Amino acid sequence: MRYVSTRGQTGPLGFSDAVATGLAPDGGLFLPESMPDISGLLPRLERLSYADLCFEFMRGFATDVPADTLRQIVNRSYAGFAHADTAPLVRLDERTHVLELFHGPTLAFKDFALQLLGNLYEHQCRTRGESINVLGATSGDTGAAAIHGLLGKPGTAIFILYPDGRVSPLQERQMTCTGAANVHALAVDGTFDDAQAALKEIFGDQDFRLRHRLSAVNSINLARVLAQCVYYLFAWLRLPAAERGNVEFVVPTGNFGNVLAGWWLQQMGVPIRGFKVATNQNDILYRLFTTGEYRVGDVAPSLAPSMDIQVASNFERFIYSQVGRDPAQVRAIMAAFKATGAWKFEHFDRGTFSASRCTDAEIPGIIQRVHRQYGYVADPHTACAFKELNPDRVSVVLSTASPAKFPDTIKAAIGLEPTHPSLETLKSRPVVKHRLPATAAAIRAYVDTHAV
Ligand SMILES: *Cc1c(COP(=O)(O)O)cnc(C)c1O
């Protein structure tokens, strides 16, 4: 399997090169040259454990990683999850399920992709005899999950930028209290989008990038999207056969990485009825799916901070298919969007996507309602997805974080303070972070002195 860039001026590359490169040098995002049809495999995949399913799925994509190595990488990646099912599917009523994606080491869904990515990087360092420096920006959970994916791995260093004061105290502790020498938590003076813009500039500097063997860890990495396809497939296979064809996955959405993975799986021939893109008050994607116009707004910090973005970095992969996989049109749209902050699609095809938007004023009430109705405690991101479920569908709500990561919001809503032992131990450890301006120059200077 080979991978092309949405902008058509890089590759095609093999899996390992596309993963190591992250963002394509032409500024685009990697995707499979053609989507394989896996529908014929489905009967064989029934009842596999999570790790076995992941191996069977990934071997069709990671075709340049030896099978026994891939199996070890996958097994190691999910061994640390605290639930026997890895991604348990919990039934709330006859039409509603929750897919719990928060049983990994940092208690959010990003562990699924970043545990795997960390082990893939380690494998690449070993086979190529080279070190690797991983650089990413986070609005909260990505950074923690990326750090825990690479924690203490020889030959690697990880630099994570996050908006100072705009991630939750517990999220910050997950990034800054690791005690690992290869971890650099960089608190920048600005928003997540400022950090991401600085990062884009740094990755655009080919010399710098090659000199430090830099790799991106933000949600655009090909391996992340593929790893996330697996839990949609796992959930689909766990549904009763009668419900499978009518299922709508309801996905708390920020950068469009999570929901993109489900949509790819649908394109691979898995009969999923649809997807709901559930945003918080930072609603660029809600507006897109309801009006056909993609227009940047200001970021307003919210109770669901991991969705506080206005430019959905993975969205370019969706645009690619909107324009009939024509890279020239992708380049034109991205250039116009960069220049004006907006793009209006003439013939927007929303396909099987619908969208909802949830303001901060609504989140506590939804947490209360879900708790009253089902006895279930949803974190503030998951609560956004519960805003309105389609009564004609079987809904699988993706629960992207443990409520224990957001104790204040939960306590204010239902009077209970959820806790988790791994978070309690963090509270006694020292915070180690470095404050920097949100400029490419400052970040570049820091990486220059600390890269491995
Ligand atoms: C990252 C994150 C999201 C948003 O996921 P995207 O892939 O950026 O759409 C939602 N909820 C939580 C808890 C997250 O950490």
Coordinates of C-alpha atoms and ligand atoms in Angstrom, one line a residue:
M1 CA 0.0 0.0 0.0
R2 CA 1.3 3.4 -0.9
Y3 CA 0.3 6.9 0.2
V4 CA -0.2 10.1 -1.7
S5 CA -0.5 13.7 -0.5
T6 CA -3.7 15.7 -0.8
R7 CA -1.7 18.3 -2.6
G8 CA -0.2 15.9 -5.2
Q9 CA 3.4 17.0 -5.1
T10 CA 4.8 14.4 -2.7
G11 CA 5.1 10.7 -3.0
P12 CA 3.6 8.2 -3.3
L13 CA 5.5 6.9 -0.3
G14 CA 5.4 3.6 1.6
F15 CA 3.7 3.4 5.1
S16 CA 6.8 3.9 7.2
D17 CA 8.0 6.9 5.3
A18 CA 4.6 8.5 5.3
V19 CA 4.3 8.0 9.1
A20 CA 7.9 9.3 9.7
T21 CA 7.2 12.4 7.5
G22 CA 3.9 13.4 9.2
L23 CA 2.9 16.4 7.2
A24 CA 3.8 16.0 3.5
P25 CA 6.6 18.4 2.3
D26 CA 4.1 19.9 -0.2
G27 CA 2.0 21.0 2.8
G28 CA -0.6 18.3 2.2
L29 CA -1.8 15.2 4.2
F30 CA -1.1 11.6 3.3
L31 CA -3.9 9.2 2.4
P32 CA -4.0 5.8 0.9
E33 CA -3.5 5.8 -2.9
S34 CA -6.9 4.0 -3.1
M35 CA -9.1 2.8 -0.3
P36 CA -9.1 -1.0 -0.1
D37 CA -12.4 -2.8 0.1
I38 CA -12.4 -4.8 3.4
S39 CA -16.0 -5.9 3.3
G40 CA -15.1 -9.4 2.4
L41 CA -12.9 -9.7 5.5
L42 CA -15.7 -8.8 8.0
P43 CA -16.9 -12.3 8.8
R44 CA -13.4 -13.4 9.6
L45 CA -13.0 -10.4 12.0
E46 CA -16.0 -11.2 14.3
R47 CA -15.1 -11.8 17.9
L48 CA -11.4 -11.0 17.6
S49 CA -9.8 -9.3 20.6
Y50 CA -9.1 -5.6 20.2
A51 CA -5.3 -6.1 19.6
D52 CA -6.0 -9.0 17.2
L53 CA -8.4 -6.9 15.2
C54 CA -6.0 -4.0 15.1
F55 CA -3.3 -6.3 13.8
E56 CA -5.6 -7.7 11.1
F57 CA -6.6 -4.2 10.0
M58 CA -3.2 -2.6 10.2
R59 CA -1.4 -5.3 8.2
G60 CA -3.3 -4.2 5.1
F61 CA -1.8 -0.7 5.5
A62 CA 1.6 -1.1 7.2
T63 CA 2.7 -3.3 4.4
D64 CA 6.4 -2.5 4.9
V65 CA 6.5 -3.5 8.5
P66 CA 7.2 -7.3 9.0
A67 CA 4.1 -9.1 10.2
D68 CA 5.6 -10.5 13.4
T69 CA 7.0 -7.0 14.3
L70 CA 3.7 -5.4 13.6
R71 CA 2.0 -7.9 15.9
Q72 CA 4.4 -7.1 18.8
I73 CA 3.9 -3.4 18.2
V74 CA 0.2 -3.7 18.4
N75 CA 0.2 -6.0 21.4
R76 CA 2.4 -3.7 23.3
S77 CA 0.3 -0.7 22.4
Y78 CA -2.9 -2.0 23.9
A79 CA -1.5 -4.0 26.8
G80 CA -1.6 -1.0 29.1
F81 CA -5.3 -0.3 28.7
A82 CA -7.2 -0.8 31.9
H83 CA -10.4 -2.5 30.5
A84 CA -10.5 -6.1 29.3
D85 CA -12.4 -5.1 26.1
T86 CA -9.9 -2.2 25.5
A87 CA -12.8 -0.2 24.0
P88 CA -15.9 -1.4 25.8
L89 CA -19.3 -0.8 24.0
V90 CA -21.8 0.1 26.8
R91 CA -25.6 -0.2 26.0
L92 CA -27.6 2.6 27.5
D93 CA -31.0 1.8 25.9
E94 CA -32.4 0.0 22.9
R95 CA -31.1 2.6 20.5
T96 CA -28.1 4.1 22.3
H97 CA -24.6 2.9 23.0
V98 CA -21.5 4.5 24.3
L99 CA -18.1 3.5 23.0
E100 CA -15.7 4.2 25.9
L101 CA -12.4 5.2 24.5
F102 CA -10.8 6.4 27.7
H103 CA -9.3 3.3 29.3
G104 CA -5.7 4.1 28.1
P105 CA -2.9 5.6 30.1
T106 CA -4.0 9.2 29.8
L107 CA -7.8 8.5 29.9
A108 CA -8.7 10.0 26.5
F109 CA -9.2 8.4 23.1
K110 CA -6.0 9.7 21.7
D111 CA -4.1 7.0 23.5
F112 CA -5.4 4.5 20.9
A113 CA -3.4 6.2 18.1
L114 CA -0.5 7.5 20.1
Q115 CA 0.5 4.3 21.9
L116 CA 0.7 2.7 18.5
L117 CA 2.5 5.7 17.0
G118 CA 5.1 5.7 19.8
N119 CA 5.8 2.1 19.3
L120 CA 6.1 2.6 15.5
Y121 CA 8.6 5.4 16.0
E122 CA 10.6 3.3 18.4
H123 CA 10.7 0.5 15.8
Q124 CA 11.8 3.0 13.1
C125 CA 14.6 4.4 15.3
R126 CA 15.8 0.9 15.9
T127 CA 15.7 -0.3 12.2
R128 CA 17.2 2.9 10.8
G129 CA 19.7 3.5 13.6
E130 CA 18.6 7.1 13.9
S131 CA 17.1 9.3 16.6
I132 CA 13.8 11.1 16.1
N133 CA 12.5 14.4 17.5
V134 CA 8.7 14.6 17.7
L135 CA 7.0 17.9 17.7
G136 CA 3.4 18.6 18.2
A137 CA 0.8 21.2 19.4
T138 CA -2.1 20.3 21.7
S139 CA -5.2 21.8 23.0
G140 CA -5.0 19.3 25.9
D141 CA -5.3 15.6 25.4
T142 CA -3.0 15.1 22.3
G143 CA 0.0 16.3 24.2
A144 CA -0.5 14.0 27.2
A145 CA -1.2 11.0 25.0
A146 CA 1.8 11.7 22.7
I147 CA 4.1 12.1 25.7
H148 CA 2.9 8.8 27.2
G149 CA 3.3 7.1 23.8
L150 CA 7.1 8.0 23.8
L151 CA 7.8 8.2 27.5
G152 CA 11.4 7.2 28.1
K153 CA 11.8 5.6 24.7
P154 CA 15.5 5.5 23.7
G155 CA 16.5 7.6 20.7
T156 CA 13.4 9.9 20.9
A157 CA 12.6 13.3 22.3
I158 CA 9.2 14.9 22.3
F159 CA 8.4 18.6 22.3
I160 CA 4.8 19.5 23.0
L161 CA 3.4 23.0 22.7
Y162 CA 0.2 23.9 24.5
P163 CA -1.6 27.2 25.2
D164 CA -0.5 28.2 28.7
G165 CA -3.5 28.5 31.0
R166 CA -5.9 27.0 28.5
V167 CA -5.6 23.3 29.3
S168 CA -7.2 21.8 32.4
P169 CA -4.9 21.5 35.4
L170 CA -5.0 17.7 35.2
Q171 CA -4.2 17.7 31.5
E172 CA -1.3 19.9 32.3
R173 CA -0.1 17.6 35.0
Q174 CA -0.2 14.6 32.6
M175 CA 2.2 16.5 30.4
T176 CA 4.5 18.1 32.9
C177 CA 4.7 15.6 35.8
T178 CA 6.2 12.6 33.9
G179 CA 9.7 13.0 35.2
A180 CA 11.0 11.7 31.9
A181 CA 14.1 13.4 30.4
N182 CA 13.0 13.0 26.8
V183 CA 9.8 15.0 27.4
H184 CA 9.6 18.8 26.9
A185 CA 6.3 20.4 27.8
L186 CA 6.4 23.9 26.2
A187 CA 3.7 26.3 27.5
V188 CA 3.3 29.0 24.9
D189 CA 1.8 32.4 25.3
G190 CA -1.2 32.2 22.9
T191 CA -4.0 30.0 21.6
F192 CA -3.8 26.5 20.3
D193 CA -4.2 27.9 16.7
D194 CA -1.2 30.2 17.4
A195 CA 0.9 27.2 18.4
Q196 CA -0.3 25.2 15.4
A197 CA 0.6 28.1 13.0
A198 CA 4.1 28.3 14.5
L199 CA 4.4 24.6 14.1
K200 CA 3.3 24.7 10.5
E201 CA 6.0 27.3 9.8
I202 CA 8.7 25.1 11.4
F203 CA 7.6 22.1 9.4
G204 CA 7.8 24.2 6.3
D205 CA 11.5 24.7 6.9
Q206 CA 13.0 21.7 5.1
D207 CA 16.6 22.2 6.4
F208 CA 15.5 22.4 10.0
R209 CA 13.2 19.5 9.6
L210 CA 15.8 17.2 8.1
R211 CA 18.6 18.3 10.4
H212 CA 16.6 17.2 13.5
R213 CA 14.7 14.3 11.8
L214 CA 11.5 16.1 13.0
S215 CA 8.2 14.3 13.0
A216 CA 4.7 15.7 13.6
V217 CA 2.5 14.1 16.2
N218 CA -0.6 16.2 15.7
S219 CA -3.8 14.5 14.5
I220 CA -2.8 14.7 10.8
N221 CA -0.4 11.8 11.1
L222 CA -1.5 9.0 8.8
A223 CA -0.9 6.3 11.4
R224 CA -3.2 8.0 13.8
V225 CA -6.1 8.1 11.5
L226 CA -5.6 4.4 10.6
A227 CA -5.3 3.4 14.2
Q228 CA -8.5 5.1 15.0
C229 CA -10.4 3.2 12.2
V230 CA -10.0 0.1 14.4
Y231 CA -12.3 1.1 17.2
Y232 CA -15.1 2.0 14.8
L233 CA -14.7 -1.5 13.3
F234 CA -14.5 -3.1 16.8
A235 CA -17.7 -1.3 17.9
W236 CA -19.5 -2.2 14.6
L237 CA -18.6 -5.9 15.1
R238 CA -19.9 -5.8 18.7
L239 CA -23.3 -4.5 17.7
P240 CA -26.1 -7.0 17.2
A241 CA -26.3 -7.8 13.4
A242 CA -29.8 -6.2 13.2
E243 CA -28.4 -2.9 14.4
R244 CA -25.2 -2.7 12.3
G245 CA -26.7 -1.3 9.1
N246 CA -28.6 1.5 10.9
V247 CA -25.8 2.8 13.0
E248 CA -24.8 6.4 13.3
F249 CA -21.6 7.2 15.1
V250 CA -21.8 10.4 17.1
V251 CA -18.4 12.0 17.4
P252 CA -17.2 14.9 19.6
T253 CA -15.2 16.7 17.1
G254 CA -12.3 19.3 17.0
N255 CA -9.7 18.7 14.3
F256 CA -11.9 16.2 12.4
G257 CA -9.3 13.4 13.0
N258 CA -11.6 11.0 15.0
V259 CA -14.6 11.3 12.7
L260 CA -12.4 11.1 9.6
A261 CA -11.3 7.6 10.7
G262 CA -14.8 6.4 10.9
W263 CA -15.6 7.8 7.5
W264 CA -12.6 6.1 6.0
L265 CA -13.8 2.8 7.4
Q266 CA -17.2 3.4 5.7
Q267 CA -15.3 4.1 2.4
M268 CA -13.6 0.7 2.9
G269 CA -17.0 -1.0 2.6
V270 CA -18.1 -1.3 6.2
P271 CA -21.9 -0.5 6.1
I272 CA -22.2 2.4 8.5
R273 CA -25.3 4.5 8.0
G274 CA -23.8 7.9 9.0
F275 CA -21.8 10.1 11.2
K276 CA -22.7 13.1 13.4
V277 CA -20.0 15.7 13.8
A278 CA -20.7 17.1 17.3
T279 CA -18.9 20.4 18.0
N280 CA -18.8 22.6 21.0
Q281 CA -19.3 26.4 20.6
N282 CA -16.2 26.5 18.4
D283 CA -18.3 25.4 15.5
I284 CA -16.5 25.8 12.2
L285 CA -17.5 22.3 11.2
Y286 CA -21.1 22.6 12.3
R287 CA -21.4 25.7 10.1
L288 CA -19.7 23.9 7.2
F289 CA -22.0 20.9 7.4
T290 CA -25.1 23.1 7.7
T291 CA -24.2 25.8 5.1
G292 CA -21.4 24.5 2.9
E293 CA -19.2 27.4 3.9
Y294 CA -15.9 26.8 5.8
R295 CA -15.1 30.0 7.6
V296 CA -12.7 30.7 10.5
G297 CA -14.1 32.3 13.6
D298 CA -12.4 33.3 16.9
V299 CA -11.7 30.5 19.4
A300 CA -13.7 30.8 22.6
P301 CA -12.3 28.7 25.4
S302 CA -14.9 26.2 26.5
L303 CA -15.8 23.5 29.0
A304 CA -14.7 20.9 26.3
P305 CA -11.3 22.3 25.7
S306 CA -9.9 19.5 23.5
M307 CA -12.4 20.7 20.9
D308 CA -11.4 24.4 21.1
I309 CA -10.1 24.8 17.5
Q310 CA -11.3 26.8 14.6
V311 CA -9.2 25.4 11.8
A312 CA -9.8 21.6 11.6
S313 CA -6.4 20.4 10.4
N314 CA -7.6 17.0 9.1
F315 CA -10.4 18.5 7.1
E316 CA -8.2 18.8 4.0
R317 CA -8.6 15.0 3.6
F318 CA -12.3 15.5 3.3
I319 CA -11.9 18.4 0.8
Y320 CA -9.8 16.1 -1.3
S321 CA -12.7 13.8 -1.8
Q322 CA -15.1 16.7 -2.2
V323 CA -13.2 17.8 -5.3
G324 CA -12.9 14.4 -6.9
R325 CA -9.4 13.6 -5.5
D326 CA -7.9 16.5 -7.6
P327 CA -4.8 17.9 -5.9
A328 CA -4.8 21.0 -8.0
Q329 CA -8.2 22.0 -6.7
V330 CA -7.1 21.2 -3.1
R331 CA -4.1 23.5 -3.5
A332 CA -6.4 26.3 -4.9
I333 CA -8.9 25.9 -2.0
M334 CA -6.3 25.8 0.7
A335 CA -4.5 28.8 -0.8
A336 CA -7.8 30.8 -0.9
F337 CA -8.7 29.7 2.6
K338 CA -5.3 30.7 3.9
A339 CA -5.6 34.2 2.2
T340 CA -9.2 35.0 3.2
G341 CA -10.1 32.6 6.1
A342 CA -13.1 31.2 4.2
W343 CA -14.2 28.9 1.4
K344 CA -17.7 28.5 0.1
F345 CA -18.2 25.1 -1.7
E346 CA -20.4 25.5 -4.8
H347 CA -21.7 22.0 -4.7
F348 CA -21.2 20.8 -1.2
D349 CA -21.9 17.1 -0.7
R350 CA -22.4 16.4 3.0
G351 CA -22.7 12.7 2.2
T352 CA -23.8 10.8 5.3
F353 CA -22.6 13.5 7.7
S354 CA -24.9 15.5 10.0
A355 CA -23.8 18.0 12.6
S356 CA -24.7 19.4 16.0
R357 CA -23.3 22.3 18.1
C358 CA -23.3 22.5 21.8
T359 CA -22.6 25.7 23.8
D360 CA -21.0 25.9 27.3
A361 CA -24.4 27.0 28.6
E362 CA -25.8 23.6 27.5
I363 CA -23.1 21.2 28.6
P364 CA -23.9 21.0 32.4
G365 CA -27.6 20.4 31.6
I366 CA -26.8 17.6 29.2
I367 CA -24.4 16.0 31.8
Q368 CA -27.4 16.1 34.2
R369 CA -29.9 14.7 31.8
V370 CA -27.6 11.8 30.7
H371 CA -26.9 11.0 34.4
R372 CA -30.6 11.1 35.3
Q373 CA -31.8 9.1 32.3
Y374 CA -29.1 6.4 32.2
G375 CA -27.1 6.7 35.4
Y376 CA -24.1 7.4 33.1
V377 CA -21.5 10.1 33.8
A378 CA -20.4 11.7 30.5
D379 CA -17.3 14.0 30.4
P380 CA -18.0 17.5 28.8
H381 CA -16.7 16.4 25.4
T382 CA -18.9 13.4 25.3
A383 CA -21.8 15.5 26.6
C384 CA -21.6 17.6 23.4
A385 CA -22.3 14.4 21.4
F386 CA -25.4 13.7 23.5
K387 CA -26.9 17.1 22.5
E388 CA -29.5 15.5 20.1
L389 CA -29.5 11.9 18.9
N390 CA -31.3 10.9 15.7
P391 CA -34.3 8.8 16.8
D392 CA -34.3 6.9 13.5
R393 CA -30.8 5.5 14.0
V394 CA -28.9 3.3 16.4
S395 CA -26.5 5.8 17.9
V396 CA -23.0 4.9 19.1
V397 CA -21.7 7.9 21.0
L398 CA -18.0 8.0 21.2
S399 CA -16.9 8.8 24.7
T400 CA -13.6 10.6 24.1
A401 CA -12.4 11.2 27.7
S402 CA -12.9 10.0 31.2
P403 CA -15.1 12.3 33.4
A404 CA -12.3 12.1 36.0
K405 CA -10.3 14.5 33.8
F406 CA -12.9 17.2 34.3
P407 CA -13.9 16.9 37.9
D408 CA -15.0 20.6 38.3
T409 CA -17.5 20.6 35.5
I410 CA -18.9 17.2 36.5
K411 CA -19.2 18.3 40.2
A412 CA -21.0 21.5 39.2
A413 CA -23.5 19.5 37.1
I414 CA -24.3 16.5 39.2
G415 CA -22.7 17.1 42.6
L416 CA -20.4 14.1 42.2
E417 CA -16.6 14.4 41.9
P418 CA -15.3 11.6 39.7
T419 CA -11.7 10.5 40.5
H420 CA -9.1 8.2 39.0
P421 CA -6.1 6.7 40.8
S422 CA -3.7 7.6 38.0
L423 CA -4.7 11.3 38.3
E424 CA -4.4 11.3 42.1
T425 CA -0.8 10.2 42.0
L426 CA 0.1 13.0 39.6
K427 CA -1.0 15.7 42.1
S428 CA 2.0 15.0 44.3
R429 CA 4.6 15.3 41.6
P430 CA 6.5 18.5 40.5
V431 CA 5.4 20.4 37.4
V432 CA 8.2 20.8 34.9
K433 CA 7.4 23.2 32.0
H434 CA 9.1 25.8 29.9
R435 CA 7.3 29.0 28.9
L436 CA 7.8 30.4 25.4
P437 CA 6.3 33.0 23.1
A438 CA 4.1 31.4 20.4
T439 CA 6.6 32.2 17.6
A440 CA 8.4 29.8 15.3
A441 CA 11.8 31.5 16.1
A442 CA 11.5 30.8 19.9
I443 CA 10.4 27.2 19.4
R444 CA 13.1 26.6 16.8
A445 CA 15.7 27.9 19.2
Y446 CA 14.5 25.6 22.0
V447 CA 14.5 22.5 19.8
D448 CA 17.9 23.4 18.5
T449 CA 19.4 23.1 22.0
H450 CA 17.3 20.1 23.2
A451 CA 17.0 17.8 20.2
V452 CA 18.5 14.3 20.4
Ligands
LIG1 C1 -8.9 15.5 20.8 C2 -10.2 15.4 21.4 C3 -11.4 15.6 20.7 C4 -11.5 16.0 19.3 O1 -11.0 15.0 18.4 P1 -10.6 15.4 16.9 O2 -9.9 14.2 16.4 O3 -9.6 16.6 17.0 O4 -11.8 15.8 16.2 C5 -12.6 15.3 21.4 N1 -12.6 15.0 22.7 C6 -11.5 14.8 23.4 C7 -11.6 14.4 24.8 C8 -10.3 14.9 22.8 O5 -9.2 14.7 23.5

